[in-house]
Amino acid sequence: PTQKDWLPGNLYQYQGFWLPSHYLQNILTCRNQFQPRQSDIFLVTLPKSGTTWLKAMVFALVNRTQYDPKSNQTQHPLVSNNPHELVPFLELEPRIDYNQIDSCPPPRLIATHLPLISLPESVKKSGCKIVYLCRNPKDTFVSLWHFTNKMRTEEMGSISIEETFESFCRGVNVCGPVWDHALGFWKESLENPERVLFLKYEELKEDPENHLRRIAEVIGCPISMEEESFDLVDQILELCSFDRLSNLEVNRIGKQPSGLNNSSFFRRGEVGDWKNHLTPQMALKLDEIIKEKLGDSGLAF
Ligand code: A3P
């Protein structure tokens, strides 16, 4: 796969969602080769919803005994690795070697952008934990537009916000439509609240301490009284903060195996940046689509 495969013109509709061709091939590989375990923890997001942040926080939580998350701790894997190197994506085979994942001690952390319907049946039946993170679609869109342009080569030129917006409103973006992706996991979280945690980027930004505690509980490693007494939650949040991660050398100058700069995963990290990019008409249009699509599900942005 190349970065080009990720762009709107190269997506294919499968089970109602728009996927790059290598995701389609890899879904089949996953079905045949990936052996889920009940102890697995899946981190599910749409691209640009806070995947990098969630990967960092859950990695730090799960590995806190082995790696002290104190922010001055230079040996922590998050200081020398981009979070995407520490938590693989299920659908990015052949980058993921399933044998390697198999040999990880439990719990294994696995990320995916796949919609619920396209996850292998074996994963859904495994009883694994799922942390789903979504984001206000207007901010997701703006983040996606910037990211898409970073993925385009010079000869391809940049893509206009209007053109990208038009595709996004039709649901044509990686693993879109956004509303259907979120609804699938929203309903799953209502049916299985002990196993599926549904989070919003905005809520995480507003009250990160309590949401980190909730994540820790659902994934089966709650913060103990003793850990509370030495401010473990704050230490993890500091280690995984936008300022800390984005200023690390690995994230300033490092690259993904695909050639993409690690810095592409860190832009502003704020809520409401859409106001700087969308016209009032665009914002209204997307709001109306989202409202109609989410209907009376109980989910709103
Ligand atoms: P912006 O483009 O709005 O800045 P993903 O990780 O799913 O690709 O999402 C990327 C978005 O998350 C970007 O949003 C990026 O800046 C933001 N982000 C990355 N790391 C973050 C962190 N530690 N805290 C908050 N936001 C973060």
CSV table of N, CA and C and ligand atoms in Angstrom, one decimal, residues 45-53 84 113 135 139 142-143 146-147 201 205 240-242 245 265-270 273, ligand 1:
chain,number,residue,atom,x,y,z
A,45,THR,N,-11.1,3.8,16.5
A,45,THR,CA,-11.3,5.2,16.2
A,45,THR,C,-11.5,5.3,14.7
A,46,LEU,N,-12.1,6.5,14.3
A,46,LEU,CA,-12.0,6.9,13.0
A,46,LEU,C,-10.7,7.7,12.9
A,47,PRO,N,-10.0,7.7,11.7
A,47,PRO,CA,-8.8,8.5,11.6
A,47,PRO,C,-9.1,9.9,12.0
A,48,LYS,N,-8.2,10.5,12.7
A,48,LYS,CA,-8.2,11.9,13.1
A,48,LYS,C,-9.2,12.2,14.3
A,49,SER,N,-9.5,11.1,15.0
A,49,SER,CA,-10.4,11.3,16.2
A,49,SER,C,-9.6,11.3,17.5
A,50,GLY,N,-8.3,11.2,17.4
A,50,GLY,CA,-7.5,11.1,18.7
A,50,GLY,C,-6.8,9.7,18.9
A,51,THR,N,-6.7,9.0,17.8
A,51,THR,CA,-6.1,7.7,17.9
A,51,THR,C,-4.7,7.7,18.6
A,52,THR,N,-3.9,8.6,18.2
A,52,THR,CA,-2.5,8.7,18.7
A,52,THR,C,-2.5,8.9,20.2
A,53,TRP,N,-3.4,9.8,20.6
A,53,TRP,CA,-3.5,10.1,22.0
A,53,TRP,C,-4.0,8.9,22.8
A,84,HIS,N,2.2,5.0,17.4
A,84,HIS,CA,1.8,4.0,16.4
A,84,HIS,C,2.7,2.8,16.3
A,113,HIS,N,-9.3,1.0,12.8
A,113,HIS,CA,-10.2,2.0,12.3
A,113,HIS,C,-11.5,1.3,11.7
A,135,ARG,N,-15.0,11.9,17.8
A,135,ARG,CA,-14.7,13.3,17.9
A,135,ARG,C,-15.8,14.0,17.1
A,139,ASP,N,-14.6,18.9,13.7
A,139,ASP,CA,-13.1,18.9,13.9
A,139,ASP,C,-12.4,17.7,13.3
A,142,VAL,N,-11.8,18.7,9.7
A,142,VAL,CA,-10.7,19.7,9.5
A,142,VAL,C,-9.4,19.0,9.7
A,143,SER,N,-9.3,18.2,10.7
A,143,SER,CA,-8.0,17.5,10.9
A,143,SER,C,-7.7,16.6,9.8
A,146,HIS,N,-6.4,18.5,6.7
A,146,HIS,CA,-5.0,18.9,6.8
A,146,HIS,C,-4.1,17.7,6.6
A,147,PHE,N,-4.5,16.6,7.2
A,147,PHE,CA,-3.7,15.3,7.1
A,147,PHE,C,-3.7,14.8,5.7
A,201,TYR,N,-13.6,12.7,22.2
A,201,TYR,CA,-12.4,13.5,22.3
A,201,TYR,C,-12.7,14.7,23.2
A,205,LYS,N,-10.8,15.8,26.6
A,205,LYS,CA,-10.1,17.1,26.8
A,205,LYS,C,-10.6,17.8,28.0
A,240,CYS,N,1.5,11.8,28.2
A,240,CYS,CA,0.7,11.6,26.9
A,240,CYS,C,0.1,12.9,26.4
A,241,SER,N,0.5,14.1,27.0
A,241,SER,CA,-0.1,15.3,26.6
A,241,SER,C,0.4,15.7,25.2
A,242,PHE,N,-0.4,16.5,24.6
A,242,PHE,CA,0.0,17.0,23.2
A,242,PHE,C,1.3,17.7,23.2
A,245,LEU,N,4.2,15.0,23.9
A,245,LEU,CA,4.5,14.0,22.8
A,245,LEU,C,4.9,14.8,21.5
A,265,PHE,N,0.9,13.5,12.9
A,265,PHE,CA,-0.1,13.1,13.8
A,265,PHE,C,-0.3,14.1,14.9
A,266,PHE,N,0.4,15.2,14.9
A,266,PHE,CA,0.3,16.3,15.9
A,266,PHE,C,0.1,17.6,15.2
A,267,ARG,N,-1.0,18.2,15.3
A,267,ARG,CA,-1.2,19.5,14.6
A,267,ARG,C,-1.5,20.5,15.6
A,268,ARG,N,-2.8,20.6,16.1
A,268,ARG,CA,-3.1,21.6,17.1
A,268,ARG,C,-3.6,20.9,18.4
A,269,GLY,N,-4.3,19.8,18.2
A,269,GLY,CA,-4.8,19.1,19.4
A,269,GLY,C,-5.8,19.9,20.2
A,270,GLU,N,-6.7,20.6,19.5
A,270,GLU,CA,-7.7,21.4,20.3
A,270,GLU,C,-9.1,21.1,19.9
A,273,ASP,N,-11.4,23.8,16.4
A,273,ASP,CA,-10.6,24.4,15.4
A,273,ASP,C,-11.4,24.6,14.1
B,1,A3P,P1,-5.8,18.2,15.0
B,1,A3P,O1,-5.5,18.0,13.5
B,1,A3P,O2,-7.2,18.8,15.2
B,1,A3P,O3,-4.8,19.0,15.7
B,1,A3P,P2,-5.4,10.7,15.1
B,1,A3P,O4,-4.4,10.4,16.1
B,1,A3P,O5,-6.6,9.9,15.1
B,1,A3P,O6,-4.7,10.7,13.7
B,1,A3P,O7,-5.9,12.2,15.3
B,1,A3P,C1,-5.0,13.3,15.1
B,1,A3P,C2,-5.6,14.5,15.9
B,1,A3P,O8,-5.4,14.3,17.3
B,1,A3P,C3,-4.9,15.8,15.5
B,1,A3P,O9,-5.9,16.8,15.7
B,1,A3P,C4,-3.8,15.8,16.6
B,1,A3P,O10,-3.3,17.1,16.7
B,1,A3P,C5,-4.6,15.4,17.8
B,1,A3P,N1,-3.7,14.8,18.8
B,1,A3P,C6,-2.5,14.1,18.7
B,1,A3P,N2,-2.0,13.8,19.8
B,1,A3P,C7,-2.7,14.4,20.8
B,1,A3P,C8,-2.7,14.5,22.2
B,1,A3P,N3,-1.7,13.9,22.9
B,1,A3P,N4,-3.6,15.1,22.9
B,1,A3P,C9,-4.7,15.7,22.2
B,1,A3P,N5,-4.8,15.7,20.8
B,1,A3P,C10,-3.8,15.0,20.1
